[in-house]
Amino acid sequence: MHKAISAVFVTTLVIAGCSSGEEPTAPAASAPPSASAADTARLRAALLPVPKGMSVAYGPELGAFGTLKSTQQGLAAVRQAKVQRPECAGAAQLDAAKPEVAKSPAAVIAFSAARGSITQAVVSLPSAAFPAPLPRQCASYTADVGGSQVTYKTRTLDMPAKGDQSRAYLTTAVGDKNNAQIGSVMIRRGTLIMSMLVVGQRVKPQGLYALANLADQNLARVKG
């Protein structure tokens, strides 16, 4: 099944030579009909503040997870990419193809700078759930992304535990002309899931952990 906000989606922008700041502008933030004002405010409050030296490139966009532009773009990118192992395109990420996930209230924001980008999503699921770990066969695979052959190599990071469950990975994407690293973090607190992708020429684990700490503090504050 296709997943949202996958590494393939993010590196489509990097490997194909697009600037992180060129992401389509989101429409005015809006909540899904089923989300209360309190839910909307809680999700918005769980998002990261603008990191030093970066600016908002997208969002915040609020709505049902499956209907968000960022989710739809992720699904489209995965469909367009020719992946050696299709099951790896969105492995260890939330599955927007599942109705209970697609309908869940969510908030997404993206930041950019010359050195890279950060994309964060916070989703309020109907029950506690956490994506399965990255399958062993997905530690290394190739994909045709926007006409470029890209090799993805991923390793699990030894990030200090966060929330009720957490995982972090570092992926190196090597293309024909451009290379990139993608640091990914997933944290669960109760029924809230926080997903974050950090893209740059070099992503340092310690920097990723610092962002994860801040994101987890926000989750702890708004979890209720």
PDB file of C-alpha atoms in Angstrom:
ATOM      1  CA  MET A   1       0.000   0.000   0.000  1.00  0.00           C
ATOM      2  CA  HIS A   2       1.139   3.552  -0.677  1.00  0.00           C
ATOM      3  CA  LYS A   3       2.101   5.671   2.317  1.00  0.00           C
ATOM      4  CA  ALA A   4       1.982   9.413   2.863  1.00  0.00           C
ATOM      5  CA  ILE A   5       4.904  11.807   3.131  1.00  0.00           C
ATOM      6  CA  SER A   6       7.341   9.073   2.139  1.00  0.00           C
ATOM      7  CA  ALA A   7      11.076   9.360   1.639  1.00  0.00           C
ATOM      8  CA  VAL A   8      10.440   8.990  -2.096  1.00  0.00           C
ATOM      9  CA  PHE A   9       8.199  12.096  -2.028  1.00  0.00           C
ATOM     10  CA  VAL A  10      10.750  14.161  -0.153  1.00  0.00           C
ATOM     11  CA  THR A  11      13.701  13.145  -2.300  1.00  0.00           C
ATOM     12  CA  THR A  12      11.698  13.733  -5.468  1.00  0.00           C
ATOM     13  CA  LEU A  13      12.187  17.420  -4.627  1.00  0.00           C
ATOM     14  CA  VAL A  14      15.873  17.005  -3.784  1.00  0.00           C
ATOM     15  CA  ILE A  15      17.152  14.520  -6.371  1.00  0.00           C
ATOM     16  CA  ALA A  16      15.137  16.055  -9.212  1.00  0.00           C
ATOM     17  CA  GLY A  17      16.792  19.384  -8.415  1.00  0.00           C
ATOM     18  CA  CYS A  18      13.762  21.212  -7.040  1.00  0.00           C
ATOM     19  CA  SER A  19      14.159  23.670  -4.213  1.00  0.00           C
ATOM     20  CA  SER A  20      12.481  22.861  -0.913  1.00  0.00           C
ATOM     21  CA  GLY A  21      10.956  26.306  -1.050  1.00  0.00           C
ATOM     22  CA  GLU A  22       9.163  25.494  -4.309  1.00  0.00           C
ATOM     23  CA  GLU A  23       6.529  23.292  -2.727  1.00  0.00           C
ATOM     24  CA  PRO A  24       2.984  24.353  -3.703  1.00  0.00           C
ATOM     25  CA  THR A  25       1.425  26.850  -1.354  1.00  0.00           C
ATOM     26  CA  ALA A  26      -1.225  25.293   0.847  1.00  0.00           C
ATOM     27  CA  PRO A  27      -4.742  26.664   0.854  1.00  0.00           C
ATOM     28  CA  ALA A  28      -6.027  28.446   3.925  1.00  0.00           C
ATOM     29  CA  ALA A  29      -5.835  26.064   6.869  1.00  0.00           C
ATOM     30  CA  SER A  30      -9.129  24.332   7.552  1.00  0.00           C
ATOM     31  CA  ALA A  31     -10.352  21.568   9.821  1.00  0.00           C
ATOM     32  CA  PRO A  32     -12.323  18.502   8.711  1.00  0.00           C
ATOM     33  CA  PRO A  33     -16.016  18.567   9.571  1.00  0.00           C
ATOM     34  CA  SER A  34     -15.497  15.904  12.257  1.00  0.00           C
ATOM     35  CA  ALA A  35     -12.754  17.844  14.047  1.00  0.00           C
ATOM     36  CA  SER A  36     -13.714  20.173  16.868  1.00  0.00           C
ATOM     37  CA  ALA A  37     -12.116  23.560  17.393  1.00  0.00           C
ATOM     38  CA  ALA A  38     -10.317  22.085  20.406  1.00  0.00           C
ATOM     39  CA  ASP A  39      -8.894  19.234  18.283  1.00  0.00           C
ATOM     40  CA  THR A  40      -7.727  21.709  15.665  1.00  0.00           C
ATOM     41  CA  ALA A  41      -6.070  23.968  18.232  1.00  0.00           C
ATOM     42  CA  ARG A  42      -4.367  20.973  19.865  1.00  0.00           C
ATOM     43  CA  LEU A  43      -2.899  19.722  16.589  1.00  0.00           C
ATOM     44  CA  ARG A  44      -1.684  23.171  15.608  1.00  0.00           C
ATOM     45  CA  ALA A  45      -0.060  23.578  19.032  1.00  0.00           C
ATOM     46  CA  ALA A  46       1.775  20.267  18.591  1.00  0.00           C
ATOM     47  CA  LEU A  47       3.642  21.533  15.524  1.00  0.00           C
ATOM     48  CA  LEU A  48       7.216  22.773  15.789  1.00  0.00           C
ATOM     49  CA  PRO A  49       7.947  26.505  15.899  1.00  0.00           C
ATOM     50  CA  VAL A  50       9.982  27.895  13.014  1.00  0.00           C
ATOM     51  CA  PRO A  51      13.570  26.636  13.516  1.00  0.00           C
ATOM     52  CA  LYS A  52      16.322  29.261  13.638  1.00  0.00           C
ATOM     53  CA  GLY A  53      17.516  30.179  10.167  1.00  0.00           C
ATOM     54  CA  MET A  54      14.521  28.604   8.411  1.00  0.00           C
ATOM     55  CA  SER A  55      11.180  29.866   7.117  1.00  0.00           C
ATOM     56  CA  VAL A  56       7.758  28.310   6.611  1.00  0.00           C
ATOM     57  CA  ALA A  57       7.579  26.758   3.141  1.00  0.00           C
ATOM     58  CA  TYR A  58       4.184  25.093   3.483  1.00  0.00           C
ATOM     59  CA  GLY A  59       1.244  25.228   5.833  1.00  0.00           C
ATOM     60  CA  PRO A  60       0.271  24.808   8.488  1.00  0.00           C
ATOM     61  CA  GLU A  61      -2.421  22.778   6.742  1.00  0.00           C
ATOM     62  CA  LEU A  62      -5.153  21.230   8.867  1.00  0.00           C
ATOM     63  CA  GLY A  63      -7.709  18.628   7.871  1.00  0.00           C
ATOM     64  CA  ALA A  64      -8.387  14.936   7.461  1.00  0.00           C
ATOM     65  CA  PHE A  65      -4.981  13.299   6.911  1.00  0.00           C
ATOM     66  CA  GLY A  66      -5.903  11.643   3.624  1.00  0.00           C
ATOM     67  CA  THR A  67      -7.218  14.879   2.096  1.00  0.00           C
ATOM     68  CA  LEU A  68      -4.232  17.113   2.867  1.00  0.00           C
ATOM     69  CA  LYS A  69      -2.305  18.365  -0.160  1.00  0.00           C
ATOM     70  CA  SER A  70       0.962  17.099   1.303  1.00  0.00           C
ATOM     71  CA  THR A  71      -0.527  13.613   1.700  1.00  0.00           C
ATOM     72  CA  GLN A  72      -1.927  13.610  -1.815  1.00  0.00           C
ATOM     73  CA  GLN A  73       1.411  14.762  -3.238  1.00  0.00           C
ATOM     74  CA  GLY A  74       3.160  11.979  -1.356  1.00  0.00           C
ATOM     75  CA  LEU A  75       0.778   9.374  -2.741  1.00  0.00           C
ATOM     76  CA  ALA A  76       1.204  10.759  -6.269  1.00  0.00           C
ATOM     77  CA  ALA A  77       5.009  10.741  -5.994  1.00  0.00           C
ATOM     78  CA  VAL A  78       5.011   7.126  -4.852  1.00  0.00           C
ATOM     79  CA  ARG A  79       2.719   6.152  -7.723  1.00  0.00           C
ATOM     80  CA  GLN A  80       4.947   7.888 -10.271  1.00  0.00           C
ATOM     81  CA  ALA A  81       8.223   6.483  -8.937  1.00  0.00           C
ATOM     82  CA  LYS A  82       9.307   3.087 -10.244  1.00  0.00           C
ATOM     83  CA  VAL A  83      10.493   1.397  -7.074  1.00  0.00           C
ATOM     84  CA  GLN A  84      12.569  -1.790  -7.081  1.00  0.00           C
ATOM     85  CA  ARG A  85      10.727  -2.915  -3.949  1.00  0.00           C
ATOM     86  CA  PRO A  86       7.309  -1.184  -3.937  1.00  0.00           C
ATOM     87  CA  GLU A  87       6.663  -2.212  -0.344  1.00  0.00           C
ATOM     88  CA  CYS A  88       9.607  -0.034   0.725  1.00  0.00           C
ATOM     89  CA  ALA A  89       8.401   3.292  -0.713  1.00  0.00           C
ATOM     90  CA  GLY A  90       6.492   4.199   2.435  1.00  0.00           C
ATOM     91  CA  ALA A  91       7.617   1.567   4.896  1.00  0.00           C
ATOM     92  CA  ALA A  92       7.615   2.607   8.584  1.00  0.00           C
ATOM     93  CA  GLN A  93       5.275   5.519   7.779  1.00  0.00           C
ATOM     94  CA  LEU A  94       1.569   6.089   8.421  1.00  0.00           C
ATOM     95  CA  ASP A  95      -0.609   4.406   5.783  1.00  0.00           C
ATOM     96  CA  ALA A  96      -3.006   6.984   4.340  1.00  0.00           C
ATOM     97  CA  ALA A  97      -4.698   4.213   2.345  1.00  0.00           C
ATOM     98  CA  LYS A  98      -6.299   2.917   5.550  1.00  0.00           C
ATOM     99  CA  PRO A  99      -9.707   4.605   6.054  1.00  0.00           C
ATOM    100  CA  GLU A 100      -9.225   5.099   9.796  1.00  0.00           C
ATOM    101  CA  VAL A 101      -5.921   6.896   9.143  1.00  0.00           C
ATOM    102  CA  ALA A 102      -7.136   8.876   6.118  1.00  0.00           C
ATOM    103  CA  LYS A 103     -10.106  10.261   8.079  1.00  0.00           C
ATOM    104  CA  SER A 104      -8.073  11.217  11.153  1.00  0.00           C
ATOM    105  CA  PRO A 105      -7.579  14.923  11.968  1.00  0.00           C
ATOM    106  CA  ALA A 106      -4.051  16.051  11.145  1.00  0.00           C
ATOM    107  CA  ALA A 107      -1.769  19.061  10.889  1.00  0.00           C
ATOM    108  CA  VAL A 108       1.215  19.418   8.553  1.00  0.00           C
ATOM    109  CA  ILE A 109       3.899  22.071   8.233  1.00  0.00           C
ATOM    110  CA  ALA A 110       7.171  22.356   6.313  1.00  0.00           C
ATOM    111  CA  PHE A 111      10.194  24.610   6.842  1.00  0.00           C
ATOM    112  CA  SER A 112      13.011  25.325   4.420  1.00  0.00           C
ATOM    113  CA  ALA A 113      16.438  26.922   4.226  1.00  0.00           C
ATOM    114  CA  ALA A 114      19.365  26.747   1.850  1.00  0.00           C
ATOM    115  CA  ARG A 115      20.725  23.782   3.796  1.00  0.00           C
ATOM    116  CA  GLY A 116      17.559  21.664   3.581  1.00  0.00           C
ATOM    117  CA  SER A 117      14.008  21.215   4.795  1.00  0.00           C
ATOM    118  CA  ILE A 118      11.898  19.851   7.652  1.00  0.00           C
ATOM    119  CA  THR A 119       8.420  18.401   7.147  1.00  0.00           C
ATOM    120  CA  GLN A 120       6.286  17.527  10.165  1.00  0.00           C
ATOM    121  CA  ALA A 121       2.869  15.933  10.520  1.00  0.00           C
ATOM    122  CA  VAL A 122       0.821  15.326  13.671  1.00  0.00           C
ATOM    123  CA  VAL A 123      -2.147  12.960  13.361  1.00  0.00           C
ATOM    124  CA  SER A 124      -4.837  12.205  15.943  1.00  0.00           C
ATOM    125  CA  LEU A 125      -5.776   8.561  15.399  1.00  0.00           C
ATOM    126  CA  PRO A 126      -8.974   6.924  16.698  1.00  0.00           C
ATOM    127  CA  SER A 127      -6.918   4.429  18.712  1.00  0.00           C
ATOM    128  CA  ALA A 128      -3.301   3.872  19.731  1.00  0.00           C
ATOM    129  CA  ALA A 129      -1.316   2.531  16.777  1.00  0.00           C
ATOM    130  CA  PHE A 130       2.287   2.677  15.577  1.00  0.00           C
ATOM    131  CA  PRO A 131       3.799   1.776  12.183  1.00  0.00           C
ATOM    132  CA  ALA A 132       5.785  -1.454  12.012  1.00  0.00           C
ATOM    133  CA  PRO A 133       9.600  -1.217  11.919  1.00  0.00           C
ATOM    134  CA  LEU A 134      11.374  -0.918   8.578  1.00  0.00           C
ATOM    135  CA  PRO A 135      11.516  -4.367   6.926  1.00  0.00           C
ATOM    136  CA  ARG A 136      15.022  -5.764   6.523  1.00  0.00           C
ATOM    137  CA  GLN A 137      14.702  -5.877   2.714  1.00  0.00           C
ATOM    138  CA  CYS A 138      14.068  -2.122   2.708  1.00  0.00           C
ATOM    139  CA  ALA A 139      17.489  -1.226   4.117  1.00  0.00           C
ATOM    140  CA  SER A 140      18.688  -0.837   0.514  1.00  0.00           C
ATOM    141  CA  TYR A 141      16.724  -0.441  -2.708  1.00  0.00           C
ATOM    142  CA  THR A 142      16.593   1.612  -5.898  1.00  0.00           C
ATOM    143  CA  ALA A 143      13.914   3.722  -7.565  1.00  0.00           C
ATOM    144  CA  ASP A 144      13.433   5.788 -10.709  1.00  0.00           C
ATOM    145  CA  VAL A 145      12.403   9.207  -9.376  1.00  0.00           C
ATOM    146  CA  GLY A 146      11.588  11.879 -11.945  1.00  0.00           C
ATOM    147  CA  GLY A 147      13.805  10.169 -14.529  1.00  0.00           C
ATOM    148  CA  SER A 148      16.742   9.844 -12.129  1.00  0.00           C
ATOM    149  CA  GLN A 149      17.970   6.537 -10.754  1.00  0.00           C
ATOM    150  CA  VAL A 150      18.123   6.854  -6.967  1.00  0.00           C
ATOM    151  CA  THR A 151      19.611   4.379  -4.490  1.00  0.00           C
ATOM    152  CA  TYR A 152      18.237   4.479  -0.939  1.00  0.00           C
ATOM    153  CA  LYS A 153      20.190   3.063   1.987  1.00  0.00           C
ATOM    154  CA  THR A 154      18.624   3.278   5.444  1.00  0.00           C
ATOM    155  CA  ARG A 155      19.880   2.500   8.910  1.00  0.00           C
ATOM    156  CA  THR A 156      18.030   2.538  12.220  1.00  0.00           C
ATOM    157  CA  LEU A 157      19.266   5.204  14.630  1.00  0.00           C
ATOM    158  CA  ASP A 158      19.763   4.602  18.333  1.00  0.00           C
ATOM    159  CA  MET A 159      17.625   7.547  19.359  1.00  0.00           C
ATOM    160  CA  PRO A 160      16.761   7.855  23.072  1.00  0.00           C
ATOM    161  CA  ALA A 161      13.191   6.670  23.643  1.00  0.00           C
ATOM    162  CA  LYS A 162      10.456   9.293  23.240  1.00  0.00           C
ATOM    163  CA  GLY A 163       6.793   9.237  24.223  1.00  0.00           C
ATOM    164  CA  ASP A 164       5.054   5.869  24.377  1.00  0.00           C
ATOM    165  CA  GLN A 165       6.810   4.590  21.253  1.00  0.00           C
ATOM    166  CA  SER A 166       9.413   6.052  18.940  1.00  0.00           C
ATOM    167  CA  ARG A 167      11.783   5.235  16.086  1.00  0.00           C
ATOM    168  CA  ALA A 168      14.322   7.118  13.996  1.00  0.00           C
ATOM    169  CA  TYR A 169      16.078   6.329  10.731  1.00  0.00           C
ATOM    170  CA  LEU A 170      18.732   7.912   8.533  1.00  0.00           C
ATOM    171  CA  THR A 171      18.444   7.367   4.789  1.00  0.00           C
ATOM    172  CA  THR A 172      21.120   8.237   2.243  1.00  0.00           C
ATOM    173  CA  ALA A 173      19.738   8.850  -1.244  1.00  0.00           C
ATOM    174  CA  VAL A 174      22.285   8.798  -4.070  1.00  0.00           C
ATOM    175  CA  GLY A 175      21.156   9.955  -7.517  1.00  0.00           C
ATOM    176  CA  ASP A 176      22.693  10.651 -10.895  1.00  0.00           C
ATOM    177  CA  LYS A 177      23.686  14.218 -10.001  1.00  0.00           C
ATOM    178  CA  ASN A 178      22.440  15.067  -6.503  1.00  0.00           C
ATOM    179  CA  ASN A 179      22.716  13.263  -3.184  1.00  0.00           C
ATOM    180  CA  ALA A 180      20.727  13.807  -0.023  1.00  0.00           C
ATOM    181  CA  GLN A 181      20.175  12.447   3.452  1.00  0.00           C
ATOM    182  CA  ILE A 182      16.770  12.038   5.054  1.00  0.00           C
ATOM    183  CA  GLY A 183      16.396  11.763   8.807  1.00  0.00           C
ATOM    184  CA  SER A 184      13.004  10.431   9.857  1.00  0.00           C
ATOM    185  CA  VAL A 185      11.413  10.317  13.302  1.00  0.00           C
ATOM    186  CA  MET A 186       8.111   8.796  14.412  1.00  0.00           C
ATOM    187  CA  ILE A 187       6.775   9.356  17.951  1.00  0.00           C
ATOM    188  CA  ARG A 188       3.517   8.203  19.539  1.00  0.00           C
ATOM    189  CA  ARG A 189       1.926   9.613  22.673  1.00  0.00           C
ATOM    190  CA  GLY A 190      -1.459   8.033  23.308  1.00  0.00           C
ATOM    191  CA  THR A 191      -3.372   8.301  20.045  1.00  0.00           C
ATOM    192  CA  LEU A 192      -1.245  11.174  18.713  1.00  0.00           C
ATOM    193  CA  ILE A 193       1.399  10.292  16.116  1.00  0.00           C
ATOM    194  CA  MET A 194       4.150  12.730  15.151  1.00  0.00           C
ATOM    195  CA  SER A 195       6.066  12.127  11.915  1.00  0.00           C
ATOM    196  CA  MET A 196       9.049  14.269  10.929  1.00  0.00           C
ATOM    197  CA  LEU A 197      11.394  14.204   7.932  1.00  0.00           C
ATOM    198  CA  VAL A 198      14.598  16.260   7.828  1.00  0.00           C
ATOM    199  CA  VAL A 199      16.266  16.546   4.416  1.00  0.00           C
ATOM    200  CA  GLY A 200      19.691  17.952   3.608  1.00  0.00           C
ATOM    201  CA  GLN A 201      23.065  17.159   2.099  1.00  0.00           C
ATOM    202  CA  ARG A 202      24.063  15.910   5.543  1.00  0.00           C
ATOM    203  CA  VAL A 203      21.704  15.208   8.437  1.00  0.00           C
ATOM    204  CA  LYS A 204      23.400  14.836  11.810  1.00  0.00           C
ATOM    205  CA  PRO A 205      21.709  12.381  14.212  1.00  0.00           C
ATOM    206  CA  GLN A 206      22.268  14.703  17.188  1.00  0.00           C
ATOM    207  CA  GLY A 207      20.473  17.521  15.413  1.00  0.00           C
ATOM    208  CA  LEU A 208      17.634  15.143  14.547  1.00  0.00           C
ATOM    209  CA  TYR A 209      17.402  14.061  18.195  1.00  0.00           C
ATOM    210  CA  ALA A 210      17.200  17.697  19.322  1.00  0.00           C
ATOM    211  CA  LEU A 211      14.239  18.290  16.999  1.00  0.00           C
ATOM    212  CA  ALA A 212      12.666  15.044  18.229  1.00  0.00           C
ATOM    213  CA  ASN A 213      12.997  16.259  21.833  1.00  0.00           C
ATOM    214  CA  LEU A 214      11.169  19.475  21.015  1.00  0.00           C
ATOM    215  CA  ALA A 215       8.472  17.649  19.049  1.00  0.00           C
ATOM    216  CA  ASP A 216       7.965  15.186  21.902  1.00  0.00           C
ATOM    217  CA  GLN A 217       7.689  18.011  24.432  1.00  0.00           C
ATOM    218  CA  ASN A 218       4.937  19.534  22.296  1.00  0.00           C
ATOM    219  CA  LEU A 219       3.117  16.201  22.117  1.00  0.00           C
ATOM    220  CA  ALA A 220       3.350  15.776  25.889  1.00  0.00           C
ATOM    221  CA  ARG A 221       1.959  19.264  26.434  1.00  0.00           C
ATOM    222  CA  VAL A 222      -1.084  18.882  24.151  1.00  0.00           C
ATOM    223  CA  LYS A 223      -1.892  15.218  24.829  1.00  0.00           C
ATOM    224  CA  GLY A 224      -5.109  15.119  26.748  1.00  0.00           C
TER     225      GLY A 224
END
